[in-house]
PDB file of C-alpha atoms in Angstrom:
ATOM      1  CA  MET A   6     -74.745  67.494 -69.315  1.00  0.00           C
ATOM      2  CA  ASN A   7     -77.692  64.955 -69.340  1.00  0.00           C
ATOM      3  CA  PRO A   8     -78.703  64.159 -65.560  1.00  0.00           C
ATOM      4  CA  VAL A   9     -76.656  61.188 -64.727  1.00  0.00           C
ATOM      5  CA  SER A  10     -73.280  62.778 -66.197  1.00  0.00           C
ATOM      6  CA  MET A  11     -74.096  65.815 -63.945  1.00  0.00           C
ATOM      7  CA  LEU A  12     -74.248  62.961 -61.028  1.00  0.00           C
ATOM      8  CA  LEU A  13     -71.306  60.882 -61.719  1.00  0.00           C
ATOM      9  CA  THR A  14     -69.772  64.325 -61.554  1.00  0.00           C
ATOM     10  CA  ALA A  15     -70.568  65.170 -58.239  1.00  0.00           C
ATOM     11  CA  LEU A  16     -69.271  61.911 -56.969  1.00  0.00           C
ATOM     12  CA  TRP A  17     -66.574  62.138 -58.928  1.00  0.00           C
ATOM     13  CA  CYS A  18     -65.412  65.692 -58.293  1.00  0.00           C
ATOM     14  CA  CYS A  19     -65.677  64.558 -54.136  1.00  0.00           C
ATOM     15  CA  THR A  20     -63.930  61.623 -54.690  1.00  0.00           C
ATOM     16  CA  ALA A  21     -60.984  63.751 -56.466  1.00  0.00           C
ATOM     17  CA  ILE A  22     -60.777  65.293 -53.205  1.00  0.00           C
ATOM     18  CA  PHE A  23     -60.454  62.513 -51.286  1.00  0.00           C
ATOM     19  CA  ILE A  24     -57.807  61.075 -53.785  1.00  0.00           C
ATOM     20  CA  ILE A  25     -55.450  64.327 -53.130  1.00  0.00           C
ATOM     21  CA  LEU A  26     -55.676  63.929 -49.724  1.00  0.00           C
ATOM     22  CA  LEU A  27     -54.488  60.651 -49.274  1.00  0.00           C
ATOM     23  CA  LEU A  28     -52.249  60.908 -51.903  1.00  0.00           C
ATOM     24  CA  LYS A  29     -50.699  64.162 -50.381  1.00  0.00           C
ATOM     25  CA  ASP A  30     -50.936  61.842 -46.904  1.00  0.00           C
ATOM     26  CA  ILE A  31     -49.443  58.922 -47.443  1.00  0.00           C
ATOM     27  CA  PHE A  32     -46.305  61.014 -49.923  1.00  0.00           C
ATOM     28  CA  SER A  33     -46.234  62.861 -46.785  1.00  0.00           C
ATOM     29  CA  HIS A  34     -45.438  60.265 -44.243  1.00  0.00           C
ATOM     30  CA  ARG A  35     -43.370  57.807 -46.870  1.00  0.00           C
ATOM     31  CA  LYS A  36     -40.488  57.363 -44.954  1.00  0.00           C
ATOM     32  CA  SER A  37     -42.331  56.340 -41.869  1.00  0.00           C
ATOM     33  CA  LEU A  38     -45.336  53.642 -43.505  1.00  0.00           C
ATOM     34  CA  GLU A  39     -45.820  50.982 -41.448  1.00  0.00           C
ATOM     35  CA  LYS A  40     -44.770  47.347 -41.618  1.00  0.00           C
ATOM     36  CA  SER A  41     -47.527  45.388 -43.490  1.00  0.00           C
ATOM     37  CA  LYS A  42     -48.504  42.506 -45.771  1.00  0.00           C
ATOM     38  CA  ILE A  43     -48.958  43.554 -49.400  1.00  0.00           C
ATOM     39  CA  THR A  44     -49.589  39.913 -50.360  1.00  0.00           C
ATOM     40  CA  PRO A  45     -52.262  39.182 -48.682  1.00  0.00           C
ATOM     41  CA  ASN A  46     -54.071  42.783 -48.005  1.00  0.00           C
ATOM     42  CA  ILE A  47     -54.412  42.365 -52.639  1.00  0.00           C
ATOM     43  CA  ILE A  48     -55.704  38.741 -52.749  1.00  0.00           C
ATOM     44  CA  ILE A  49     -58.524  40.837 -49.951  1.00  0.00           C
ATOM     45  CA  SER A  50     -58.998  42.998 -51.478  1.00  0.00           C
ATOM     46  CA  ALA A  51     -60.189  42.095 -55.252  1.00  0.00           C
ATOM     47  CA  VAL A  52     -62.245  38.836 -53.434  1.00  0.00           C
ATOM     48  CA  SER A  53     -64.013  41.399 -51.099  1.00  0.00           C
ATOM     49  CA  ASN A  54     -64.904  43.963 -53.982  1.00  0.00           C
ATOM     50  CA  SER A  55     -65.973  41.008 -56.171  1.00  0.00           C
ATOM     51  CA  PHE A  56     -68.005  40.526 -53.209  1.00  0.00           C
ATOM     52  CA  ASP A  57     -69.640  43.741 -52.080  1.00  0.00           C
ATOM     53  CA  THR A  58     -70.363  43.888 -55.952  1.00  0.00           C
ATOM     54  CA  LEU A  59     -72.440  41.516 -56.113  1.00  0.00           C
ATOM     55  CA  GLY A  60     -74.809  42.350 -52.857  1.00  0.00           C
ATOM     56  CA  ILE A  61     -73.494  40.857 -50.284  1.00  0.00           C
ATOM     57  CA  GLY A  62     -70.571  43.276 -48.838  1.00  0.00           C
ATOM     58  CA  SER A  63     -66.843  43.959 -48.247  1.00  0.00           C
ATOM     59  CA  PHE A  64     -66.268  44.494 -44.608  1.00  0.00           C
ATOM     60  CA  GLY A  65     -67.572  42.334 -42.638  1.00  0.00           C
ATOM     61  CA  ILE A  66     -65.803  39.625 -45.390  1.00  0.00           C
ATOM     62  CA  ALA A  67     -62.261  41.821 -45.283  1.00  0.00           C
ATOM     63  CA  THR A  68     -62.649  42.280 -41.605  1.00  0.00           C
ATOM     64  CA  ALA A  69     -62.707  38.369 -40.759  1.00  0.00           C
ATOM     65  CA  SER A  70     -59.462  37.948 -43.106  1.00  0.00           C
ATOM     66  CA  TRP A  71     -57.810  40.774 -41.675  1.00  0.00           C
ATOM     67  CA  LYS A  72     -58.330  38.793 -38.864  1.00  0.00           C
ATOM     68  CA  PHE A  73     -56.829  36.080 -39.830  1.00  0.00           C
ATOM     69  CA  THR A  74     -53.835  37.046 -41.365  1.00  0.00           C
ATOM     70  CA  LYS A  75     -53.377  39.296 -39.063  1.00  0.00           C
ATOM     71  CA  SER A  76     -51.909  41.239 -41.978  1.00  0.00           C
ATOM     72  CA  ILE A  77     -53.376  44.581 -40.822  1.00  0.00           C
ATOM     73  CA  PRO A  78     -53.481  45.692 -37.055  1.00  0.00           C
ATOM     74  CA  ASP A  79     -57.200  45.525 -35.348  1.00  0.00           C
ATOM     75  CA  SER A  80     -57.014  49.152 -34.665  1.00  0.00           C
ATOM     76  CA  LEU A  81     -56.579  50.559 -38.494  1.00  0.00           C
ATOM     77  CA  ILE A  82     -59.215  47.848 -39.816  1.00  0.00           C
ATOM     78  CA  PRO A  83     -62.350  50.616 -39.014  1.00  0.00           C
ATOM     79  CA  GLY A  84     -60.071  53.590 -41.201  1.00  0.00           C
ATOM     80  CA  THR A  85     -58.515  50.906 -43.803  1.00  0.00           C
ATOM     81  CA  LEU A  86     -61.570  49.796 -44.854  1.00  0.00           C
ATOM     82  CA  ASN A  87     -62.709  53.135 -45.497  1.00  0.00           C
ATOM     83  CA  THR A  88     -59.975  54.313 -47.095  1.00  0.00           C
ATOM     84  CA  ALA A  89     -58.608  51.565 -49.139  1.00  0.00           C
ATOM     85  CA  PHE A  90     -62.180  50.428 -50.648  1.00  0.00           C
ATOM     86  CA  ALA A  91     -63.475  54.221 -51.218  1.00  0.00           C
ATOM     87  CA  ILE A  92     -62.475  54.062 -54.802  1.00  0.00           C
ATOM     88  CA  PRO A  93     -63.618  50.877 -55.500  1.00  0.00           C
ATOM     89  CA  THR A  94     -67.506  51.318 -54.053  1.00  0.00           C
ATOM     90  CA  VAL A  95     -66.795  54.412 -56.345  1.00  0.00           C
ATOM     91  CA  VAL A  96     -66.339  52.314 -59.403  1.00  0.00           C
ATOM     92  CA  GLU A  97     -69.386  50.388 -58.532  1.00  0.00           C
ATOM     93  CA  ALA A  98     -71.368  53.413 -58.633  1.00  0.00           C
ATOM     94  CA  THR A  99     -70.614  54.442 -61.872  1.00  0.00           C
ATOM     95  CA  VAL A 100     -70.762  51.406 -63.745  1.00  0.00           C
ATOM     96  CA  TYR A 101     -74.088  50.489 -62.399  1.00  0.00           C
ATOM     97  CA  ILE A 102     -75.609  54.081 -62.864  1.00  0.00           C
ATOM     98  CA  ARG A 103     -74.304  54.551 -66.526  1.00  0.00           C
ATOM     99  CA  ARG A 104     -75.187  50.456 -67.211  1.00  0.00           C
ATOM    100  CA  ILE A 105     -78.329  49.636 -65.281  1.00  0.00           C
ATOM    101  CA  GLU A 106     -81.768  51.700 -66.810  1.00  0.00           C
ATOM    102  CA  MET A 107     -83.352  53.817 -63.662  1.00  0.00           C
ATOM    103  CA  ASP A 108     -85.359  56.599 -63.726  1.00  0.00           C
ATOM    104  CA  ILE A 109     -82.953  59.654 -62.256  1.00  0.00           C
ATOM    105  CA  PRO A 110     -85.515  61.545 -60.223  1.00  0.00           C
ATOM    106  CA  THR A 111     -85.651  57.944 -58.178  1.00  0.00           C
ATOM    107  CA  LEU A 112     -82.559  57.574 -57.865  1.00  0.00           C
ATOM    108  CA  ILE A 113     -80.690  60.483 -56.992  1.00  0.00           C
ATOM    109  CA  LEU A 114     -83.970  61.345 -54.456  1.00  0.00           C
ATOM    110  CA  MET A 115     -83.139  58.191 -52.637  1.00  0.00           C
ATOM    111  CA  ILE A 116     -79.293  58.008 -52.579  1.00  0.00           C
ATOM    112  CA  ALA A 117     -80.001  61.872 -50.929  1.00  0.00           C
ATOM    113  CA  SER A 118     -82.415  60.516 -47.931  1.00  0.00           C
ATOM    114  CA  SER A 119     -79.447  58.349 -47.190  1.00  0.00           C
ATOM    115  CA  VAL A 120     -76.611  60.431 -47.852  1.00  0.00           C
ATOM    116  CA  ILE A 121     -78.649  62.631 -44.802  1.00  0.00           C
ATOM    117  CA  GLY A 122     -79.883  59.750 -42.731  1.00  0.00           C
ATOM    118  CA  ALA A 123     -75.888  58.598 -41.767  1.00  0.00           C
ATOM    119  CA  SER A 124     -75.196  62.509 -41.514  1.00  0.00           C
ATOM    120  CA  LEU A 125     -77.731  63.938 -39.528  1.00  0.00           C
ATOM    121  CA  SER A 126     -77.686  59.402 -37.324  1.00  0.00           C
ATOM    122  CA  ALA A 127     -74.561  60.262 -36.274  1.00  0.00           C
ATOM    123  CA  ARG A 128     -74.767  61.871 -32.943  1.00  0.00           C
ATOM    124  CA  LEU A 129     -77.745  59.922 -32.313  1.00  0.00           C
ATOM    125  CA  ILE A 130     -76.669  56.417 -33.406  1.00  0.00           C
ATOM    126  CA  THR A 131     -74.954  55.525 -30.317  1.00  0.00           C
ATOM    127  CA  ARG A 132     -78.347  56.047 -28.308  1.00  0.00           C
ATOM    128  CA  LEU A 133     -79.469  52.881 -30.299  1.00  0.00           C
ATOM    129  CA  ASN A 134     -79.686  48.452 -28.974  1.00  0.00           C
ATOM    130  CA  VAL A 135     -78.196  47.877 -32.292  1.00  0.00           C
ATOM    131  CA  THR A 136     -78.292  44.379 -31.705  1.00  0.00           C
ATOM    132  CA  LYS A 137     -82.346  44.601 -31.181  1.00  0.00           C
ATOM    133  CA  ILE A 138     -81.462  46.199 -34.980  1.00  0.00           C
ATOM    134  CA  ARG A 139     -79.787  43.461 -36.530  1.00  0.00           C
ATOM    135  CA  LEU A 140     -82.451  41.108 -35.208  1.00  0.00           C
ATOM    136  CA  THR A 141     -85.268  42.737 -36.613  1.00  0.00           C
ATOM    137  CA  MET A 142     -83.104  43.383 -39.922  1.00  0.00           C
ATOM    138  CA  GLY A 143     -82.600  40.190 -39.768  1.00  0.00           C
ATOM    139  CA  ALA A 144     -85.770  38.793 -39.220  1.00  0.00           C
ATOM    140  CA  ALA A 145     -87.291  41.393 -41.814  1.00  0.00           C
ATOM    141  CA  LEU A 146     -84.374  40.051 -44.961  1.00  0.00           C
ATOM    142  CA  LEU A 147     -85.684  36.813 -44.519  1.00  0.00           C
ATOM    143  CA  ALA A 148     -89.006  37.451 -44.027  1.00  0.00           C
ATOM    144  CA  ALA A 149     -88.316  39.483 -48.127  1.00  0.00           C
ATOM    145  CA  ALA A 150     -86.352  36.804 -49.271  1.00  0.00           C
ATOM    146  CA  ALA A 151     -89.669  34.406 -48.795  1.00  0.00           C
ATOM    147  CA  VAL A 152     -91.845  37.557 -50.156  1.00  0.00           C
ATOM    148  CA  MET A 153     -89.693  37.801 -53.202  1.00  0.00           C
ATOM    149  CA  LEU A 154     -88.739  34.054 -53.634  1.00  0.00           C
ATOM    150  CA  CYS A 155     -93.209  33.371 -53.769  1.00  0.00           C
ATOM    151  CA  ARG A 156     -93.378  35.982 -56.474  1.00  0.00           C
ATOM    152  CA  ILE A 157     -90.776  35.115 -58.467  1.00  0.00           C
ATOM    153  CA  ASN A 158     -92.272  31.515 -58.612  1.00  0.00           C
ATOM    154  CA  ALA A 159     -96.284  32.850 -58.575  1.00  0.00           C
ATOM    155  CA  ALA A 160     -97.195  31.498 -55.109  1.00  0.00           C
ATOM    156  CA  GLY A 161     -98.982  32.795 -52.643  1.00  0.00           C
ATOM    157  CA  PRO A 162    -101.165  36.181 -52.727  1.00  0.00           C
ATOM    158  CA  PHE A 163     -98.295  38.567 -53.349  1.00  0.00           C
ATOM    159  CA  GLY A 164     -98.461  39.275 -56.697  1.00  0.00           C
ATOM    160  CA  ILE A 165     -95.767  38.479 -59.327  1.00  0.00           C
ATOM    161  CA  ILE A 166     -91.846  39.819 -59.363  1.00  0.00           C
ATOM    162  CA  GLY A 167     -91.650  44.057 -59.881  1.00  0.00           C
ATOM    163  CA  THR A 168     -90.147  45.082 -63.715  1.00  0.00           C
ATOM    164  CA  ALA A 169     -90.144  49.161 -62.683  1.00  0.00           C
ATOM    165  CA  ARG A 170     -87.410  51.134 -63.108  1.00  0.00           C
ATOM    166  CA  GLY A 171     -89.176  54.045 -61.149  1.00  0.00           C
ATOM    167  CA  LEU A 172     -91.590  55.656 -58.465  1.00  0.00           C
ATOM    168  CA  ASN A 173     -93.653  58.040 -58.218  1.00  0.00           C
ATOM    169  CA  GLY A 174     -95.765  58.788 -55.418  1.00  0.00           C
ATOM    170  CA  GLY A 175     -96.801  57.382 -52.356  1.00  0.00           C
ATOM    171  CA  MET A 176     -94.320  54.987 -53.759  1.00  0.00           C
ATOM    172  CA  LEU A 177     -91.376  57.389 -54.712  1.00  0.00           C
ATOM    173  CA  ALA A 178     -92.407  58.808 -50.537  1.00  0.00           C
ATOM    174  CA  ALA A 179     -91.881  55.542 -49.233  1.00  0.00           C
ATOM    175  CA  ALA A 180     -88.587  54.705 -50.467  1.00  0.00           C
ATOM    176  CA  VAL A 181     -87.057  58.145 -49.655  1.00  0.00           C
ATOM    177  CA  ALA A 182     -88.387  57.043 -46.443  1.00  0.00           C
ATOM    178  CA  GLY A 183     -87.075  53.950 -45.967  1.00  0.00           C
ATOM    179  CA  ASN A 184     -83.670  54.660 -47.358  1.00  0.00           C
ATOM    180  CA  PHE A 185     -83.193  57.791 -45.188  1.00  0.00           C
ATOM    181  CA  ILE A 186     -83.862  54.935 -42.375  1.00  0.00           C
ATOM    182  CA  LEU A 187     -80.875  52.924 -43.461  1.00  0.00           C
ATOM    183  CA  GLY A 188     -78.737  55.224 -44.415  1.00  0.00           C
ATOM    184  CA  ALA A 189     -79.678  56.767 -40.660  1.00  0.00           C
ATOM    185  CA  LEU A 190     -78.111  52.989 -39.652  1.00  0.00           C
ATOM    186  CA  MET A 191     -75.113  52.602 -41.261  1.00  0.00           C
ATOM    187  CA  PRO A 192     -72.876  54.430 -38.346  1.00  0.00           C
ATOM    188  CA  ALA A 193     -74.490  51.923 -35.961  1.00  0.00           C
ATOM    189  CA  GLY A 194     -72.551  49.168 -38.695  1.00  0.00           C
ATOM    190  CA  VAL A 195     -75.487  47.859 -39.841  1.00  0.00           C
ATOM    191  CA  GLY A 196     -74.683  47.582 -43.958  1.00  0.00           C
ATOM    192  CA  LEU A 197     -77.110  48.759 -46.319  1.00  0.00           C
ATOM    193  CA  TYR A 198     -76.641  46.665 -49.695  1.00  0.00           C
ATOM    194  CA  ALA A 199     -79.491  44.223 -48.175  1.00  0.00           C
ATOM    195  CA  PRO A 200     -82.433  46.024 -46.777  1.00  0.00           C
ATOM    196  CA  CYS A 201     -81.779  48.545 -49.657  1.00  0.00           C
ATOM    197  CA  MET A 202     -82.489  45.340 -51.705  1.00  0.00           C
ATOM    198  CA  ALA A 203     -85.004  44.188 -50.028  1.00  0.00           C
ATOM    199  CA  LEU A 204     -86.807  48.017 -50.248  1.00  0.00           C
ATOM    200  CA  VAL A 205     -86.361  47.655 -53.879  1.00  0.00           C
ATOM    201  CA  LEU A 206     -87.464  44.427 -54.587  1.00  0.00           C
ATOM    202  CA  LEU A 207     -90.462  45.441 -52.110  1.00  0.00           C
ATOM    203  CA  LEU A 208     -91.695  48.399 -53.609  1.00  0.00           C
ATOM    204  CA  GLY A 209     -91.908  46.523 -56.847  1.00  0.00           C
ATOM    205  CA  MET A 210     -88.814  47.905 -58.951  1.00  0.00           C
ATOM    206  CA  SER A 211     -86.884  45.656 -60.400  1.00  0.00           C
ATOM    207  CA  ALA A 212     -84.205  43.562 -58.927  1.00  0.00           C
ATOM    208  CA  ASP A 213     -81.154  45.260 -60.751  1.00  0.00           C
ATOM    209  CA  ALA A 214     -82.482  48.944 -59.990  1.00  0.00           C
ATOM    210  CA  ALA A 215     -81.484  48.104 -56.073  1.00  0.00           C
ATOM    211  CA  PHE A 216     -77.914  48.200 -57.706  1.00  0.00           C
ATOM    212  CA  PRO A 217     -77.446  51.954 -58.691  1.00  0.00           C
ATOM    213  CA  VAL A 218     -79.132  52.977 -56.030  1.00  0.00           C
ATOM    214  CA  MET A 219     -76.869  51.452 -52.644  1.00  0.00           C
ATOM    215  CA  MET A 220     -73.555  51.415 -54.732  1.00  0.00           C
ATOM    216  CA  GLY A 221     -74.834  55.045 -54.940  1.00  0.00           C
ATOM    217  CA  SER A 222     -75.679  55.683 -51.624  1.00  0.00           C
ATOM    218  CA  CYS A 223     -72.475  54.255 -50.384  1.00  0.00           C
ATOM    219  CA  ALA A 224     -70.377  55.948 -52.785  1.00  0.00           C
ATOM    220  CA  PHE A 225     -71.521  59.313 -52.322  1.00  0.00           C
ATOM    221  CA  LEU A 226     -70.836  58.602 -48.225  1.00  0.00           C
ATOM    222  CA  MET A 227     -67.713  56.864 -47.661  1.00  0.00           C
ATOM    223  CA  PRO A 228     -64.901  59.118 -49.425  1.00  0.00           C
ATOM    224  CA  SER A 229     -66.105  61.677 -46.394  1.00  0.00           C
ATOM    225  CA  ALA A 230     -65.508  58.939 -44.281  1.00  0.00           C
ATOM    226  CA  GLY A 231     -62.128  58.240 -45.607  1.00  0.00           C
ATOM    227  CA  ILE A 232     -61.208  61.536 -45.083  1.00  0.00           C
ATOM    228  CA  THR A 233     -61.704  61.768 -41.391  1.00  0.00           C
ATOM    229  CA  PHE A 234     -59.059  58.353 -40.962  1.00  0.00           C
ATOM    230  CA  ILE A 235     -57.253  60.828 -43.476  1.00  0.00           C
ATOM    231  CA  ARG A 236     -56.567  63.540 -40.821  1.00  0.00           C
ATOM    232  CA  GLU A 237     -56.099  61.269 -38.013  1.00  0.00           C
ATOM    233  CA  GLY A 238     -54.535  59.147 -39.989  1.00  0.00           C
ATOM    234  CA  ASN A 239     -55.791  55.645 -38.255  1.00  0.00           C
ATOM    235  CA  TYR A 240     -55.517  53.797 -42.224  1.00  0.00           C
ATOM    236  CA  CYS A 241     -52.437  51.230 -43.111  1.00  0.00           C
ATOM    237  CA  ARG A 242     -50.566  54.247 -45.240  1.00  0.00           C
ATOM    238  CA  ARG A 243     -48.438  51.118 -46.917  1.00  0.00           C
ATOM    239  CA  ALA A 244     -51.596  48.764 -47.953  1.00  0.00           C
ATOM    240  CA  VAL A 245     -53.757  51.094 -49.260  1.00  0.00           C
ATOM    241  CA  ILE A 246     -52.838  51.938 -52.929  1.00  0.00           C
ATOM    242  CA  PRO A 247     -52.279  48.446 -53.497  1.00  0.00           C
ATOM    243  CA  MET A 248     -55.707  47.102 -52.042  1.00  0.00           C
ATOM    244  CA  ALA A 249     -57.411  50.157 -53.784  1.00  0.00           C
ATOM    245  CA  LEU A 250     -56.308  49.032 -57.161  1.00  0.00           C
ATOM    246  CA  ALA A 251     -56.741  45.046 -56.611  1.00  0.00           C
ATOM    247  CA  GLY A 252     -60.089  46.515 -55.189  1.00  0.00           C
ATOM    248  CA  VAL A 253     -60.799  47.742 -58.648  1.00  0.00           C
ATOM    249  CA  LEU A 254     -60.210  45.240 -60.700  1.00  0.00           C
ATOM    250  CA  GLY A 255     -62.473  43.054 -58.346  1.00  0.00           C
ATOM    251  CA  VAL A 256     -65.194  45.430 -58.751  1.00  0.00           C
ATOM    252  CA  LEU A 257     -65.313  45.317 -62.970  1.00  0.00           C
ATOM    253  CA  ALA A 258     -64.369  41.261 -62.911  1.00  0.00           C
ATOM    254  CA  ALA A 259     -67.710  41.111 -60.768  1.00  0.00           C
ATOM    255  CA  SER A 260     -69.525  44.010 -62.111  1.00  0.00           C
ATOM    256  CA  SER A 261     -69.382  42.558 -66.066  1.00  0.00           C
ATOM    257  CA  LEU A 262     -71.605  38.821 -64.359  1.00  0.00           C
ATOM    258  CA  VAL A 263     -74.461  41.470 -62.509  1.00  0.00           C
ATOM    259  CA  THR A 264     -75.269  42.685 -65.541  1.00  0.00           C
ATOM    260  CA  ALA A 265     -75.291  39.808 -67.667  1.00  0.00           C
ATOM    261  CA  LEU A 266     -77.626  38.204 -65.555  1.00  0.00           C
ATOM    262  CA  SER A 267     -81.075  37.721 -66.357  1.00  0.00           C
ATOM    263  CA  LEU A 268     -83.695  39.536 -64.538  1.00  0.00           C
ATOM    264  CA  ALA A 269     -85.099  35.691 -63.310  1.00  0.00           C
ATOM    265  CA  LEU A 270     -81.908  35.067 -61.971  1.00  0.00           C
ATOM    266  CA  LEU A 271     -80.949  38.308 -60.480  1.00  0.00           C
ATOM    267  CA  THR A 272     -83.943  37.952 -58.228  1.00  0.00           C
ATOM    268  CA  TYR A 273     -83.142  35.177 -57.379  1.00  0.00           C
ATOM    269  CA  LEU A 274     -79.095  36.412 -56.421  1.00  0.00           C
ATOM    270  CA  ALA A 275     -80.977  39.022 -54.759  1.00  0.00           C
ATOM    271  CA  CYS A 276     -82.709  36.149 -51.912  1.00  0.00           C
ATOM    272  CA  ALA A 277     -79.896  34.641 -51.278  1.00  0.00           C
ATOM    273  CA  ILE A 278     -78.073  37.716 -50.655  1.00  0.00           C
ATOM    274  CA  MET A 279     -81.096  38.381 -48.197  1.00  0.00           C
ATOM    275  CA  VAL A 280     -80.170  34.937 -46.667  1.00  0.00           C
ATOM    276  CA  ILE A 281     -76.333  35.303 -46.464  1.00  0.00           C
ATOM    277  CA  CYS A 282     -76.881  39.460 -45.034  1.00  0.00           C
ATOM    278  CA  ALA A 283     -79.842  37.424 -42.540  1.00  0.00           C
ATOM    279  CA  VAL A 284     -77.882  35.271 -41.437  1.00  0.00           C
ATOM    280  CA  MET A 285     -74.810  38.169 -40.756  1.00  0.00           C
ATOM    281  CA  PHE A 286     -76.905  40.772 -39.122  1.00  0.00           C
ATOM    282  CA  PHE A 287     -78.323  37.181 -36.867  1.00  0.00           C
ATOM    283  CA  HIS A 288     -74.400  36.710 -35.685  1.00  0.00           C
ATOM    284  CA  ASP A 289     -73.197  40.438 -34.773  1.00  0.00           C
ATOM    285  CA  ALA A 290     -76.709  39.822 -32.832  1.00  0.00           C
ATOM    286  CA  ARG A 291     -76.020  37.021 -30.764  1.00  0.00           C
ATOM    287  CA  LYS A 292     -71.606  37.511 -30.257  1.00  0.00           C
ATOM    288  CA  THR A 293     -73.293  41.299 -29.057  1.00  0.00           C
ATOM    289  CA  LEU A 294     -75.750  38.827 -26.868  1.00  0.00           C
ATOM    290  CA  LEU A 295     -73.384  36.824 -25.657  1.00  0.00           C
ATOM    291  CA  PHE A 296     -69.746  39.033 -24.871  1.00  0.00           C
ATOM    292  CA  ARG A 297     -72.160  40.621 -22.620  1.00  0.00           C
ATOM    293  CA  PHE A 298     -73.423  37.850 -20.692  1.00  0.00           C
ATOM    294  CA  LYS A 299     -70.467  36.930 -20.264  1.00  0.00           C
ATOM    295  CA  LYS A 300     -69.599  40.082 -18.984  1.00  0.00           C
ATOM    296  CA  ASN A 301     -72.666  40.310 -16.380  1.00  0.00           C
ATOM    297  CA  LYS A 302     -71.018  36.657 -14.879  1.00  0.00           C
ATOM    298  CA  ARG A 303     -68.334  37.878 -13.868  1.00  0.00           C
ATOM    299  CA  PRO A 304     -67.741  38.079 -10.349  1.00  0.00           C
ATOM    300  CA  GLU A 305     -67.222  41.685  -8.817  1.00  0.00           C
TER     301      GLU A 305
END
């Protein structure tokens, strides 16, 4: 068995456990499934996972859509995200790991470092100032997008766009350390996709190499997170299967677009994604600051 097959076998073994527990939980509660709007949820899942496959992310889009349509109760949103979107994310990782050529040791080490980072940081993450992290990430993504645009247009002192499929030595160590930090920030709600994309590009790798790394990292994390919500029963049982199926269809449609793009267009897409995600980081930080300001102004 080659390394790619071994990696994907490990991923799908973890996912199989998640699927078995999910189906068992839904079947055991089949007589008491909550009421929910199926059609809007199917559309939201297909669209959100399509954007996720492009590297923009799905959680923010889905959460905003659910709040607008009131199709998922707020209390069930975190659990529904992790249960309904786990399988589409695993499919994303499978597609990109198989379709995009990349140095396997680099891929495995970067995925493993993010998973270890997320696992170790769960108890410590509450001590961090997430607002400052989001502001820093937003500024860093804007700076990275500017550098990459200069590189692809041969402007400034930044060199040319990278084409590497793997890293070694100090560059590999930087990639592993960087993805460890990004994985550690995930429990705080700081998305991994755009920062990972920036990391890969700045280290001189090809734009498409970011996709198996970032999708693979999240694919190994989400089924385990989903199992936690399944055990707690804190997710929308009635909608999760239709949403997972719709999400997979969205993933397959969008992944065909990504893998068909030239590296130049993909780099421009990556820069656009970094700018979009930077704006989202700033927006989330602003909401938190405004909430704290209003809370502090309330009379005693």
